[in-house]
Amino acid sequence: MSPRTVLAVLLVAGVAFFSIGRFFQEISDFYARRPEVDGVTQFTARYAPVRAMLPEKGMIGYMADPGAGADELTATAELYLVQYALAPVIVVNSTDQRYFVTNFHTTVTTGSMADQGFRLVREFGNGVAVFENEKWGKR
Amino acid sequence: MGGLGGLLLCVLAGFGLLRAGWPAPRRWSAHDPLRLAMAPALGLGLLSLVYFAIRSVGGVGGGVAVVFFAAVALGLAGLAWWRAGSAAGETRDWAKGPAWLWWVFGAVAGVAGFTMVLVLVASPHGEWDAWSIWNLRARFLFRAVEAKVAFDPMLQWSHPDYPLLTPAAVAGLWTWNGEEAQWLAAAVAVVFWASAVSVPVLLLARLRSTVVGLTAGLALAGMPLLVRNASAMYADVVVGYFFVVAVGLCLMAVDRGAGWGVAALAGVAAGLAAWSKNEGLLFCGVLLVTFFGVVRNREEWRERWRLAGPLVAGMALVLLMVGYFKYAFAPANDLVAVGKGAAMGARLLDFSRYGVTMWGLAEGAFRFGDWVVPPLIVFGVWLGLVGVRRIDRGSIVWPLVVGGLQVVGYLFVYVAGSERLEWQLETSVERLLLQVWPTAVVGWLYLTRDSAGTQ
């Protein structure tokens, strides 16, 4: 190996070593402070009992709590995560289905839902419930 | 059999395919480390093709698909064994390389691999695109009675037109495992990352020298973006892996006379790139055009044409499956959907978009990789130190031409297809450049002089 080649190899090796070292430090800091359970697992675990009661195919509506103040990105992420949890049943972002699943962060009373024509089928806690849209198919 | 058994079967299938197309005697042979480095990811590609082909027949379960895959793997192993009977021996004509460089490479690759494991343990479902696209599709394929449910128009936001290599491979492994296990999706990510690092090392060791190969390994293993993207379970490392394997096998066929079978394997790898991401379709076109176009003389051109049939045949085998998926299952891609032709034409004539895109790509290239010094500077200095080798064959510049034209292709896709150009550039340029990075590294090191090697 010529001295120039040695120098060139050392340059790449040095840059690679320091770059990956810096990244490792960043990740190990993050790893040390990480939550016990990751966000996706934590969120989708709320829907595991819903998944167990659903059929192997079909569609289900979706309702997030109105005015919960979630930004658009978070709201979208949560809808997609509910789909991730409930696959292969397709989650439609609408209550215009016979059944729909909720993603509530604030308290919503069954009374206020009943006023909209939504009957509680089953509540799972943590803002997750399945409702039946009693008006569905009647229009 | 378990997920681990499924993974081992993928290694057998990949190694069998490689040995069937590129035969060697029945003992451990000189190119076997390279074959073994390519095998697991190639096997995952095969699993994914077989799994989806069987599952796409209405109502056929995953169990049938994986049993069929086991038969394919055993069949390939048998074919490889049979072809080994008449195979010529392989001689090792490259040096081991300096021990200190192996240690440095080992340290960098070890830190990178460990970092990847930490990220995967902390985020076992990957980042946004992983769970909203790739792992979601894997869940649909694994859980649904009929595979077509995964492509319902209601799921347009999850890009159901994206090819299925990663999701179908993960679903296939879950089927072996008997249940969903996120560690198998993580294992697929690790396999592709490790292969994208190790294949260029072993490839360049054969084509140039071990020093050049290990330098490529440092440039790949030492790149935080490669680790970040692979552990996010995105498919860019997957498609980038198949780009570099296709290019590498073509170089072995052309410059080392490895034969028509290797050209066919290169075609299969290019086809698997198209089965990984839509960008792979562009790559197949770029590969074919440049394979026949980048030559120095008539003799080289004749040699390329001799390999044309196997290359195209290998590619076509996989592209048939991609075509079947696109025709029978996938909705149109959101960038090129029907009815968008006029808008795309207007964008192509808007020259300001070229400026914005070129600036975005140039800026992305300069900031690329999360290195402490930008790669453009590092490899510019490398070029200054070692110089360019004598270009007496088109193949010496060909890998860089492939990488360059692929990026030009991306430029046109941005210009014509993107409705939110600046946002799209900001969020995707580094990933697109990453796809080309392994090929660019191989291409750059293939072009520059090598005082350590004999070739």
JSON list of C-alpha atoms in Angstrom, two decimals, chain A:
[
{"chain": "A", "resi": 1, "resn": "MET", "atom": "CA", "xyz": [0.00, 0.00, 0.00]},
{"chain": "A", "resi": 2, "resn": "SER", "atom": "CA", "xyz": [1.36, 3.41, -0.91]},
{"chain": "A", "resi": 3, "resn": "PRO", "atom": "CA", "xyz": [1.51, 6.12, 1.78]},
{"chain": "A", "resi": 4, "resn": "ARG", "atom": "CA", "xyz": [-1.19, 8.05, -0.09]},
{"chain": "A", "resi": 5, "resn": "THR", "atom": "CA", "xyz": [-3.50, 5.02, -0.03]},
{"chain": "A", "resi": 6, "resn": "VAL", "atom": "CA", "xyz": [-2.84, 4.54, 3.69]},
{"chain": "A", "resi": 7, "resn": "LEU", "atom": "CA", "xyz": [-3.72, 8.21, 4.24]},
{"chain": "A", "resi": 8, "resn": "ALA", "atom": "CA", "xyz": [-6.89, 7.89, 2.16]},
{"chain": "A", "resi": 9, "resn": "VAL", "atom": "CA", "xyz": [-8.00, 4.75, 4.02]},
{"chain": "A", "resi": 10, "resn": "LEU", "atom": "CA", "xyz": [-7.25, 6.39, 7.39]},
{"chain": "A", "resi": 11, "resn": "LEU", "atom": "CA", "xyz": [-9.38, 9.37, 6.38]},
{"chain": "A", "resi": 12, "resn": "VAL", "atom": "CA", "xyz": [-12.41, 7.20, 5.61]},
{"chain": "A", "resi": 13, "resn": "ALA", "atom": "CA", "xyz": [-11.79, 5.07, 8.71]},
{"chain": "A", "resi": 14, "resn": "GLY", "atom": "CA", "xyz": [-11.52, 8.14, 10.95]},
{"chain": "A", "resi": 15, "resn": "VAL", "atom": "CA", "xyz": [-14.66, 9.78, 9.60]},
{"chain": "A", "resi": 16, "resn": "ALA", "atom": "CA", "xyz": [-16.59, 6.50, 9.81]},
{"chain": "A", "resi": 17, "resn": "PHE", "atom": "CA", "xyz": [-15.39, 5.82, 13.36]},
{"chain": "A", "resi": 18, "resn": "PHE", "atom": "CA", "xyz": [-16.21, 9.27, 14.74]},
{"chain": "A", "resi": 19, "resn": "SER", "atom": "CA", "xyz": [-19.55, 9.47, 12.90]},
{"chain": "A", "resi": 20, "resn": "ILE", "atom": "CA", "xyz": [-20.81, 6.13, 14.12]},
{"chain": "A", "resi": 21, "resn": "GLY", "atom": "CA", "xyz": [-19.39, 6.81, 17.59]},
{"chain": "A", "resi": 22, "resn": "ARG", "atom": "CA", "xyz": [-21.30, 10.09, 17.83]},
{"chain": "A", "resi": 23, "resn": "PHE", "atom": "CA", "xyz": [-24.47, 8.34, 16.65]},
{"chain": "A", "resi": 24, "resn": "PHE", "atom": "CA", "xyz": [-23.97, 5.54, 19.17]},
{"chain": "A", "resi": 25, "resn": "GLN", "atom": "CA", "xyz": [-23.66, 8.10, 21.96]},
{"chain": "A", "resi": 26, "resn": "GLU", "atom": "CA", "xyz": [-26.88, 9.81, 20.82]},
{"chain": "A", "resi": 27, "resn": "ILE", "atom": "CA", "xyz": [-28.76, 6.51, 20.70]},
{"chain": "A", "resi": 28, "resn": "SER", "atom": "CA", "xyz": [-27.41, 5.21, 24.00]},
{"chain": "A", "resi": 29, "resn": "ASP", "atom": "CA", "xyz": [-28.59, 8.44, 25.70]},
{"chain": "A", "resi": 30, "resn": "PHE", "atom": "CA", "xyz": [-32.01, 7.98, 24.12]},
{"chain": "A", "resi": 31, "resn": "TYR", "atom": "CA", "xyz": [-32.01, 4.27, 25.05]},
{"chain": "A", "resi": 32, "resn": "ALA", "atom": "CA", "xyz": [-31.28, 5.03, 28.69]},
{"chain": "A", "resi": 33, "resn": "ARG", "atom": "CA", "xyz": [-34.21, 7.47, 28.89]},
{"chain": "A", "resi": 34, "resn": "ARG", "atom": "CA", "xyz": [-36.65, 5.44, 26.78]},
{"chain": "A", "resi": 35, "resn": "PRO", "atom": "CA", "xyz": [-40.07, 4.53, 28.21]},
{"chain": "A", "resi": 36, "resn": "GLU", "atom": "CA", "xyz": [-40.45, 0.98, 29.44]},
{"chain": "A", "resi": 37, "resn": "VAL", "atom": "CA", "xyz": [-42.83, 0.21, 26.59]},
{"chain": "A", "resi": 38, "resn": "ASP", "atom": "CA", "xyz": [-42.53, 1.95, 23.24]},
{"chain": "A", "resi": 39, "resn": "GLY", "atom": "CA", "xyz": [-45.28, 4.28, 22.07]},
{"chain": "A", "resi": 40, "resn": "VAL", "atom": "CA", "xyz": [-46.63, 2.08, 19.29]},
{"chain": "A", "resi": 41, "resn": "THR", "atom": "CA", "xyz": [-46.91, -1.01, 21.50]},
{"chain": "A", "resi": 42, "resn": "GLN", "atom": "CA", "xyz": [-48.48, 1.04, 24.29]},
{"chain": "A", "resi": 43, "resn": "PHE", "atom": "CA", "xyz": [-51.04, 2.67, 22.02]},
{"chain": "A", "resi": 44, "resn": "THR", "atom": "CA", "xyz": [-52.01, -0.43, 20.07]},
{"chain": "A", "resi": 45, "resn": "ALA", "atom": "CA", "xyz": [-52.27, -2.58, 23.21]},
{"chain": "A", "resi": 46, "resn": "ARG", "atom": "CA", "xyz": [-55.40, -0.56, 24.09]},
{"chain": "A", "resi": 47, "resn": "TYR", "atom": "CA", "xyz": [-57.03, -2.04, 20.98]},
{"chain": "A", "resi": 48, "resn": "ALA", "atom": "CA", "xyz": [-56.02, -5.68, 21.46]},
{"chain": "A", "resi": 49, "resn": "PRO", "atom": "CA", "xyz": [-59.36, -6.64, 23.09]},
{"chain": "A", "resi": 50, "resn": "VAL", "atom": "CA", "xyz": [-61.25, -4.87, 20.29]},
{"chain": "A", "resi": 51, "resn": "ARG", "atom": "CA", "xyz": [-59.29, -6.84, 17.71]},
{"chain": "A", "resi": 52, "resn": "ALA", "atom": "CA", "xyz": [-60.21, -10.06, 19.51]},
{"chain": "A", "resi": 53, "resn": "MET", "atom": "CA", "xyz": [-63.95, -9.37, 19.18]},
{"chain": "A", "resi": 54, "resn": "LEU", "atom": "CA", "xyz": [-63.88, -8.31, 15.52]},
{"chain": "A", "resi": 55, "resn": "PRO", "atom": "CA", "xyz": [-64.48, -10.65, 12.58]},
{"chain": "A", "resi": 56, "resn": "GLU", "atom": "CA", "xyz": [-61.68, -11.60, 10.16]},
{"chain": "A", "resi": 57, "resn": "LYS", "atom": "CA", "xyz": [-62.79, -9.10, 7.55]},
{"chain": "A", "resi": 58, "resn": "GLY", "atom": "CA", "xyz": [-65.00, -6.09, 7.15]},
{"chain": "A", "resi": 59, "resn": "MET", "atom": "CA", "xyz": [-64.98, -2.40, 7.99]},
{"chain": "A", "resi": 60, "resn": "ILE", "atom": "CA", "xyz": [-65.35, -0.45, 11.17]},
{"chain": "A", "resi": 61, "resn": "GLY", "atom": "CA", "xyz": [-65.79, 3.28, 11.66]},
{"chain": "A", "resi": 62, "resn": "TYR", "atom": "CA", "xyz": [-63.62, 5.47, 13.85]},
{"chain": "A", "resi": 63, "resn": "MET", "atom": "CA", "xyz": [-64.30, 8.39, 16.14]},
{"chain": "A", "resi": 64, "resn": "ALA", "atom": "CA", "xyz": [-61.76, 10.45, 18.03]},
{"chain": "A", "resi": 65, "resn": "ASP", "atom": "CA", "xyz": [-63.01, 12.73, 20.78]},
{"chain": "A", "resi": 66, "resn": "PRO", "atom": "CA", "xyz": [-64.27, 15.96, 19.35]},
{"chain": "A", "resi": 67, "resn": "GLY", "atom": "CA", "xyz": [-62.29, 18.98, 20.44]},
{"chain": "A", "resi": 68, "resn": "ALA", "atom": "CA", "xyz": [-59.61, 17.02, 22.23]},
{"chain": "A", "resi": 69, "resn": "GLY", "atom": "CA", "xyz": [-57.12, 19.51, 20.87]},
{"chain": "A", "resi": 70, "resn": "ALA", "atom": "CA", "xyz": [-54.79, 17.01, 19.28]},
{"chain": "A", "resi": 71, "resn": "ASP", "atom": "CA", "xyz": [-52.80, 18.47, 16.42]},
{"chain": "A", "resi": 72, "resn": "GLU", "atom": "CA", "xyz": [-53.47, 17.15, 12.93]},
{"chain": "A", "resi": 73, "resn": "LEU", "atom": "CA", "xyz": [-50.31, 15.05, 12.79]},
{"chain": "A", "resi": 74, "resn": "THR", "atom": "CA", "xyz": [-51.02, 13.32, 16.10]},
{"chain": "A", "resi": 75, "resn": "ALA", "atom": "CA", "xyz": [-54.65, 12.75, 15.12]},
{"chain": "A", "resi": 76, "resn": "THR", "atom": "CA", "xyz": [-53.55, 11.18, 11.83]},
{"chain": "A", "resi": 77, "resn": "ALA", "atom": "CA", "xyz": [-50.91, 9.06, 13.55]},
{"chain": "A", "resi": 78, "resn": "GLU", "atom": "CA", "xyz": [-53.48, 7.77, 16.04]},
{"chain": "A", "resi": 79, "resn": "LEU", "atom": "CA", "xyz": [-55.95, 6.84, 13.29]},
{"chain": "A", "resi": 80, "resn": "TYR", "atom": "CA", "xyz": [-53.20, 4.95, 11.45]},
{"chain": "A", "resi": 81, "resn": "LEU", "atom": "CA", "xyz": [-52.15, 3.22, 14.66]},
{"chain": "A", "resi": 82, "resn": "VAL", "atom": "CA", "xyz": [-55.72, 2.09, 15.27]},
{"chain": "A", "resi": 83, "resn": "GLN", "atom": "CA", "xyz": [-55.68, 0.64, 11.76]},
{"chain": "A", "resi": 84, "resn": "TYR", "atom": "CA", "xyz": [-52.34, -1.01, 12.55]},
{"chain": "A", "resi": 85, "resn": "ALA", "atom": "CA", "xyz": [-53.89, -2.57, 15.65]},
{"chain": "A", "resi": 86, "resn": "LEU", "atom": "CA", "xyz": [-57.14, -3.71, 14.06]},
{"chain": "A", "resi": 87, "resn": "ALA", "atom": "CA", "xyz": [-55.91, -5.07, 10.70]},
{"chain": "A", "resi": 88, "resn": "PRO", "atom": "CA", "xyz": [-57.23, -6.92, 8.71]},
{"chain": "A", "resi": 89, "resn": "VAL", "atom": "CA", "xyz": [-60.49, -5.15, 9.52]},
{"chain": "A", "resi": 90, "resn": "ILE", "atom": "CA", "xyz": [-60.42, -1.83, 7.68]},
{"chain": "A", "resi": 91, "resn": "VAL", "atom": "CA", "xyz": [-60.80, 1.29, 9.80]},
{"chain": "A", "resi": 92, "resn": "VAL", "atom": "CA", "xyz": [-62.72, 4.13, 8.16]},
{"chain": "A", "resi": 93, "resn": "ASN", "atom": "CA", "xyz": [-62.38, 7.63, 9.56]},
{"chain": "A", "resi": 94, "resn": "SER", "atom": "CA", "xyz": [-66.12, 8.15, 9.92]},
{"chain": "A", "resi": 95, "resn": "THR", "atom": "CA", "xyz": [-68.98, 7.11, 12.15]},
{"chain": "A", "resi": 96, "resn": "ASP", "atom": "CA", "xyz": [-71.02, 6.32, 9.06]},
{"chain": "A", "resi": 97, "resn": "GLN", "atom": "CA", "xyz": [-70.58, 2.59, 9.55]},
{"chain": "A", "resi": 98, "resn": "ARG", "atom": "CA", "xyz": [-72.74, 0.16, 11.48]},
{"chain": "A", "resi": 99, "resn": "TYR", "atom": "CA", "xyz": [-70.08, -0.08, 14.17]},
{"chain": "A", "resi": 100, "resn": "PHE", "atom": "CA", "xyz": [-67.30, 2.26, 15.06]},
{"chain": "A", "resi": 101, "resn": "VAL", "atom": "CA", "xyz": [-64.43, 2.27, 17.50]},
{"chain": "A", "resi": 102, "resn": "THR", "atom": "CA", "xyz": [-63.48, 5.25, 19.63]},
{"chain": "A", "resi": 103, "resn": "ASN", "atom": "CA", "xyz": [-60.22, 6.85, 20.55]},
{"chain": "A", "resi": 104, "resn": "PHE", "atom": "CA", "xyz": [-61.12, 9.22, 23.38]},
{"chain": "A", "resi": 105, "resn": "HIS", "atom": "CA", "xyz": [-58.66, 11.14, 25.52]},
{"chain": "A", "resi": 106, "resn": "THR", "atom": "CA", "xyz": [-61.31, 13.00, 27.50]},
{"chain": "A", "resi": 107, "resn": "THR", "atom": "CA", "xyz": [-64.44, 11.74, 29.21]},
{"chain": "A", "resi": 108, "resn": "VAL", "atom": "CA", "xyz": [-67.37, 11.37, 26.86]},
{"chain": "A", "resi": 109, "resn": "THR", "atom": "CA", "xyz": [-70.64, 10.20, 28.39]},
{"chain": "A", "resi": 110, "resn": "THR", "atom": "CA", "xyz": [-72.68, 7.44, 26.86]},
{"chain": "A", "resi": 111, "resn": "GLY", "atom": "CA", "xyz": [-75.63, 9.79, 27.22]},
{"chain": "A", "resi": 112, "resn": "SER", "atom": "CA", "xyz": [-74.11, 12.36, 24.91]},
{"chain": "A", "resi": 113, "resn": "MET", "atom": "CA", "xyz": [-73.28, 9.59, 22.45]},
{"chain": "A", "resi": 114, "resn": "ALA", "atom": "CA", "xyz": [-76.83, 8.22, 22.69]},
{"chain": "A", "resi": 115, "resn": "ASP", "atom": "CA", "xyz": [-78.14, 11.67, 21.83]},
{"chain": "A", "resi": 116, "resn": "GLN", "atom": "CA", "xyz": [-76.30, 11.32, 18.51]},
{"chain": "A", "resi": 117, "resn": "GLY", "atom": "CA", "xyz": [-77.83, 7.89, 17.91]},
{"chain": "A", "resi": 118, "resn": "PHE", "atom": "CA", "xyz": [-74.82, 5.88, 19.02]},
{"chain": "A", "resi": 119, "resn": "ARG", "atom": "CA", "xyz": [-75.42, 2.85, 21.26]},
{"chain": "A", "resi": 120, "resn": "LEU", "atom": "CA", "xyz": [-72.60, 1.52, 23.39]},
{"chain": "A", "resi": 121, "resn": "VAL", "atom": "CA", "xyz": [-71.78, -2.08, 22.45]},
{"chain": "A", "resi": 122, "resn": "ARG", "atom": "CA", "xyz": [-68.79, -2.56, 24.74]},
{"chain": "A", "resi": 123, "resn": "GLU", "atom": "CA", "xyz": [-66.38, -0.39, 26.66]},
{"chain": "A", "resi": 124, "resn": "PHE", "atom": "CA", "xyz": [-62.73, -1.41, 27.03]},
{"chain": "A", "resi": 125, "resn": "GLY", "atom": "CA", "xyz": [-61.39, 1.44, 29.13]},
{"chain": "A", "resi": 126, "resn": "ASN", "atom": "CA", "xyz": [-58.72, 4.03, 28.27]},
{"chain": "A", "resi": 127, "resn": "GLY", "atom": "CA", "xyz": [-61.08, 5.82, 25.88]},
{"chain": "A", "resi": 128, "resn": "VAL", "atom": "CA", "xyz": [-61.66, 2.73, 23.77]},
{"chain": "A", "resi": 129, "resn": "ALA", "atom": "CA", "xyz": [-65.19, 1.53, 23.10]},
{"chain": "A", "resi": 130, "resn": "VAL", "atom": "CA", "xyz": [-67.24, 0.08, 20.30]},
{"chain": "A", "resi": 131, "resn": "PHE", "atom": "CA", "xyz": [-70.51, 1.81, 19.45]},
{"chain": "A", "resi": 132, "resn": "GLU", "atom": "CA", "xyz": [-73.31, 0.92, 17.11]},
{"chain": "A", "resi": 133, "resn": "ASN", "atom": "CA", "xyz": [-74.63, 3.66, 14.87]},
{"chain": "A", "resi": 134, "resn": "GLU", "atom": "CA", "xyz": [-78.36, 3.14, 15.15]},
{"chain": "A", "resi": 135, "resn": "LYS", "atom": "CA", "xyz": [-79.05, 5.46, 12.23]},
{"chain": "A", "resi": 136, "resn": "TRP", "atom": "CA", "xyz": [-76.81, 3.44, 9.93]},
{"chain": "A", "resi": 137, "resn": "GLY", "atom": "CA", "xyz": [-78.64, 1.97, 6.94]},
{"chain": "A", "resi": 138, "resn": "LYS", "atom": "CA", "xyz": [-81.82, 3.87, 7.74]},
{"chain": "A", "resi": 139, "resn": "ARG", "atom": "CA", "xyz": [-81.06, 6.80, 5.42]}
]
